[in-house]
Amino acid sequence: AQSVTQPDIHITVSEGASLELRCNYSYGATPYLFWYVQSPGQGLQLLLKYFSGDTLVQGIKGFEAEFKRSQSSFNLRKPSVHWSDAAEYFCAVAPEGYQKVTFGIGTKLQVIP
Amino acid sequence: NAGVTQTPKFQVLKTGQSMTLQCAQDMNHEYMSWYRQDPGMGLRLIHYSVGAGITDQGEVPNGYNVSRSTTEDFPLRLLSAAPSQTSVYFCASRARVQETQYFGPGTRLLVL
């Protein structure tokens, strides 16, 4: 069975600083990988996804993520954080076929002026 | 399109009561799923469906039933609510493999 680890429960960054949120997965084959964002009291919104091909994936809101098979990682990055990026971010993995999606426990991002 | 809708938004139940959480989508999506979200545990898959008449268990199915009689609707039934089922429940849908999964706004359930 697949699993996801988000080692950072809470991260604080200054507005305008760069951001990297870590995600490590466990799965025997090449997985489907996702990053979602959740604002307080809201549902989840997909930021980006990786299924195959180019290992650097561009998403919405200026986010990108890089799939590194050798490190079993799919870290999310943004070069310059805005106050509106404060939210909770979830990494998720699914086997090929995409039937069951497993989510990490989330990383809560705080943005300070 | 309304997307994925969930009702009610908030519900309080007493232990042992039953209820149905409603989920509907108007995007003609084949795949639908139910998740629960608990602090420090992320989202966990309860049940999912790959089309009308086809359902399967996820990671935490105990205490929940589902059915899928139409493409649009995927209700989640709690037969005998327990305090451990206090959670926020999200329904999600997507068209097919490799398509974006859309989430509803959630139902907050409190079981006393």
Short mmCIF file of C-alpha atoms in Angstrom, two decimals:
data_model
loop_
_atom_site.label_atom_id
_atom_site.label_comp_id
_atom_site.label_asym_id
_atom_site.label_seq_id
_atom_site.Cartn_x
_atom_site.Cartn_y
_atom_site.Cartn_z
CA ALA A 1 0.00 0.00 0.00
CA GLN A 2 1.13 3.52 -0.66
CA SER A 3 1.91 6.12 2.01
CA VAL A 4 2.83 9.79 2.19
CA THR A 5 4.99 11.67 4.68
CA GLN A 6 4.90 15.40 5.15
CA PRO A 7 7.58 15.99 7.77
CA ASP A 8 6.74 19.62 8.48
CA ILE A 9 3.45 20.13 10.28
CA HIS A 10 3.79 23.91 10.48
CA ILE A 11 5.98 26.32 8.51
CA THR A 12 6.30 30.09 8.85
CA VAL A 13 7.77 32.22 6.07
CA SER A 14 8.03 35.91 5.43
CA GLU A 15 6.05 37.43 2.60
CA GLY A 16 8.23 37.55 -0.49
CA ALA A 17 10.48 34.72 0.66
CA SER A 18 10.80 31.44 -1.19
CA LEU A 19 8.94 28.36 -0.06
CA GLU A 20 9.58 24.64 -0.20
CA LEU A 21 7.19 22.10 1.32
CA ARG A 22 8.48 18.56 1.60
CA CYS A 23 6.68 15.40 0.60
CA ASN A 24 8.01 11.85 0.56
CA TYR A 25 6.02 8.90 -0.65
CA SER A 26 6.24 5.15 -0.48
CA TYR A 27 5.04 3.12 -3.42
CA GLY A 28 6.52 0.29 -5.40
CA ALA A 29 5.98 1.63 -8.89
CA THR A 30 5.67 5.09 -10.38
CA PRO A 31 2.82 6.76 -8.54
CA TYR A 32 0.44 9.51 -9.37
CA LEU A 33 1.33 12.51 -7.19
CA PHE A 34 -0.67 15.57 -6.20
CA TRP A 35 -0.52 18.73 -4.17
CA TYR A 36 -3.72 20.27 -2.81
CA VAL A 37 -4.36 23.47 -0.90
CA GLN A 38 -7.07 24.03 1.68
CA SER A 39 -8.05 27.43 3.02
CA PRO A 40 -9.77 27.54 6.42
CA GLY A 41 -13.30 26.17 6.28
CA GLN A 42 -12.99 25.26 2.62
CA GLY A 43 -12.66 22.15 0.54
CA LEU A 44 -9.45 21.14 -1.20
CA GLN A 45 -8.22 22.64 -4.43
CA LEU A 46 -5.75 20.91 -6.73
CA LEU A 47 -2.51 22.87 -7.20
CA LEU A 48 -0.74 20.44 -9.51
CA LYS A 49 -0.37 16.79 -10.38
CA TYR A 50 2.25 14.42 -11.79
CA PHE A 51 1.37 11.33 -13.76
CA SER A 52 4.33 10.85 -16.07
CA GLY A 53 6.72 12.75 -18.33
CA ASP A 54 8.54 15.91 -17.32
CA THR A 55 9.50 15.64 -13.66
CA LEU A 56 9.10 19.39 -13.07
CA VAL A 57 5.41 20.19 -12.91
CA GLN A 58 3.90 23.65 -13.06
CA GLY A 59 0.67 24.36 -11.22
CA ILE A 60 -1.70 27.16 -10.44
CA LYS A 61 -0.93 30.22 -8.31
CA GLY A 62 2.77 30.14 -9.26
CA PHE A 63 3.53 26.79 -7.60
CA GLU A 64 5.73 24.05 -9.01
CA ALA A 65 6.83 20.63 -7.84
CA GLU A 66 9.60 18.27 -8.82
CA PHE A 67 9.31 14.49 -8.87
CA LYS A 68 12.54 12.83 -7.80
CA ARG A 69 12.28 9.08 -8.10
CA SER A 70 15.66 8.44 -6.46
CA GLN A 71 14.56 10.30 -3.34
CA SER A 72 10.89 9.28 -3.45
CA SER A 73 10.04 12.94 -3.13
CA PHE A 74 7.64 15.44 -4.64
CA ASN A 75 8.45 18.78 -3.01
CA LEU A 76 6.33 21.84 -3.64
CA ARG A 77 8.03 25.18 -4.32
CA LYS A 78 7.16 28.80 -4.85
CA PRO A 79 9.78 31.50 -5.48
CA SER A 80 7.96 34.32 -3.70
CA VAL A 81 5.18 33.75 -1.17
CA HIS A 82 2.17 36.06 -0.90
CA TRP A 83 0.07 36.57 2.23
CA SER A 84 -2.84 34.88 0.44
CA ASP A 85 -0.82 31.64 0.27
CA ALA A 86 -1.40 31.06 3.99
CA ALA A 87 -3.32 27.78 4.08
CA GLU A 88 -2.84 24.09 4.65
CA TYR A 89 -1.12 22.05 1.96
CA PHE A 90 -1.60 18.36 1.37
CA CYS A 91 0.53 16.01 -0.66
CA ALA A 92 -1.21 12.91 -1.99
CA VAL A 93 -0.27 9.73 -3.83
CA ALA A 94 -2.27 7.22 -5.84
CA PRO A 95 -1.33 4.03 -7.65
CA GLU A 96 -1.55 3.91 -11.42
CA GLY A 97 -5.24 3.62 -12.13
CA TYR A 98 -5.89 6.28 -9.53
CA GLN A 99 -8.51 4.39 -7.58
CA LYS A 100 -7.40 5.10 -4.02
CA VAL A 101 -5.76 8.38 -3.12
CA THR A 102 -3.71 8.55 0.08
CA PHE A 103 -3.14 11.96 1.65
CA GLY A 104 -0.39 13.20 3.92
CA ILE A 105 -1.26 14.83 7.22
CA GLY A 106 -0.75 18.30 5.80
CA THR A 107 1.58 21.26 6.30
CA LYS A 108 0.10 24.47 7.66
CA LEU A 109 1.74 27.54 6.14
CA GLN A 110 1.82 30.83 7.98
CA VAL A 111 2.95 33.96 6.12
CA ILE A 112 4.24 36.89 8.15
CA PRO A 113 4.68 40.47 6.90
CA ASN B 1 -22.27 24.04 -13.11
CA ALA B 2 -22.67 23.88 -9.35
CA GLY B 3 -19.77 21.41 -9.13
CA VAL B 4 -19.81 19.13 -6.09
CA THR B 5 -22.45 19.97 -3.50
CA GLN B 6 -22.82 18.55 -0.01
CA THR B 7 -25.66 18.77 2.48
CA PRO B 8 -25.96 19.49 5.31
CA LYS B 9 -23.09 21.84 6.10
CA PHE B 10 -23.22 21.06 9.78
CA GLN B 11 -24.98 18.37 11.80
CA VAL B 12 -25.14 17.33 15.43
CA LEU B 13 -26.12 13.76 16.23
CA LYS B 14 -26.55 11.74 19.36
CA THR B 15 -24.77 8.43 19.73
CA GLY B 16 -26.75 5.69 18.03
CA GLN B 17 -28.65 7.94 15.65
CA SER B 18 -28.49 7.38 11.93
CA MET B 19 -28.18 9.91 9.15
CA THR B 20 -27.27 10.32 5.51
CA LEU B 21 -24.76 12.81 4.20
CA GLN B 22 -25.70 13.89 0.71
CA CYS B 23 -23.30 14.46 -2.15
CA ALA B 24 -24.19 15.43 -5.68
CA GLN B 25 -22.24 16.50 -8.76
CA ASP B 26 -23.50 17.91 -12.02
CA MET B 27 -20.39 17.30 -14.11
CA ASN B 28 -21.29 13.76 -15.22
CA HIS B 29 -18.24 12.40 -13.40
CA GLU B 30 -17.79 8.65 -13.14
CA TYR B 31 -15.59 8.60 -10.07
CA MET B 32 -16.82 9.76 -6.68
CA SER B 33 -15.27 9.40 -3.23
CA TRP B 34 -15.92 10.13 0.42
CA TYR B 35 -13.15 11.24 2.77
CA ARG B 36 -13.05 12.20 6.40
CA GLN B 37 -10.65 14.81 7.72
CA ASP B 38 -9.41 14.72 11.29
CA PRO B 39 -6.78 16.94 12.91
CA GLY B 40 -3.27 15.58 12.45
CA MET B 41 -4.46 12.76 10.18
CA GLY B 42 -5.05 14.41 6.84
CA LEU B 43 -7.84 13.03 4.67
CA ARG B 44 -8.69 9.35 4.78
CA LEU B 45 -10.70 7.56 2.13
CA ILE B 46 -13.94 5.98 3.38
CA HIS B 47 -15.61 4.63 0.24
CA TYR B 48 -15.40 5.29 -3.44
CA SER B 49 -17.32 4.55 -6.62
CA VAL B 50 -16.16 4.14 -10.21
CA GLY B 51 -19.63 4.40 -11.68
CA ALA B 52 -23.31 3.90 -11.03
CA GLY B 53 -23.85 0.61 -9.23
CA ILE B 54 -20.16 0.11 -8.39
CA THR B 55 -18.69 0.93 -4.99
CA ASP B 56 -15.68 -0.21 -2.99
CA GLN B 57 -14.13 0.30 0.41
CA GLY B 58 -11.38 2.72 1.18
CA GLU B 59 -9.08 3.00 4.15
CA VAL B 60 -11.67 3.52 6.92
CA PRO B 61 -15.01 2.02 5.81
CA ASN B 62 -16.29 0.65 9.12
CA GLY B 63 -19.51 2.29 10.32
CA TYR B 64 -20.36 3.74 6.90
CA ASN B 65 -22.43 2.55 3.97
CA VAL B 66 -22.68 3.90 0.45
CA SER B 67 -24.63 3.24 -2.71
CA ARG B 68 -24.51 4.74 -6.18
CA SER B 69 -27.82 4.43 -7.97
CA THR B 70 -27.22 7.39 -10.28
CA THR B 71 -24.15 9.06 -11.75
CA GLU B 72 -24.96 12.31 -9.95
CA ASP B 73 -25.48 11.18 -6.35
CA PHE B 74 -23.28 9.37 -3.86
CA PRO B 75 -24.81 9.44 -0.35
CA LEU B 76 -22.89 8.34 2.74
CA ARG B 77 -24.91 6.64 5.48
CA LEU B 78 -24.04 6.39 9.13
CA LEU B 79 -26.14 3.56 10.52
CA SER B 80 -25.42 4.09 14.22
CA ALA B 81 -23.35 7.19 14.90
CA ALA B 82 -20.46 7.03 17.36
CA PRO B 83 -18.38 9.87 18.86
CA SER B 84 -15.40 8.55 16.88
CA GLN B 85 -17.24 9.60 13.73
CA THR B 86 -17.05 13.26 14.70
CA SER B 87 -15.18 14.71 11.75
CA VAL B 88 -15.38 16.82 8.63
CA TYR B 89 -16.56 14.83 5.64
CA PHE B 90 -15.63 15.67 2.08
CA CYS B 91 -17.08 14.30 -1.10
CA ALA B 92 -15.05 14.44 -4.31
CA SER B 93 -15.56 13.58 -7.94
CA ARG B 94 -13.59 13.34 -11.17
CA ALA B 95 -14.34 12.41 -14.73
CA ARG B 96 -11.89 9.58 -15.28
CA VAL B 97 -8.32 8.52 -14.73
CA GLN B 98 -5.82 11.41 -14.92
CA GLU B 99 -8.51 14.02 -14.49
CA THR B 100 -8.67 16.59 -11.70
CA GLN B 101 -10.53 15.57 -8.56
CA TYR B 102 -12.98 18.24 -7.37
CA PHE B 103 -13.95 18.50 -3.73
CA GLY B 104 -17.19 19.64 -2.15
CA PRO B 105 -17.27 22.22 0.65
CA GLY B 106 -17.56 19.59 3.38
CA THR B 107 -20.00 18.54 6.09
CA ARG B 108 -18.99 19.08 9.69
CA LEU B 109 -20.44 16.32 11.89
CA LEU B 110 -20.48 16.29 15.67
CA VAL B 111 -21.59 13.12 17.47
CA LEU B 112 -22.37 13.54 21.14
#
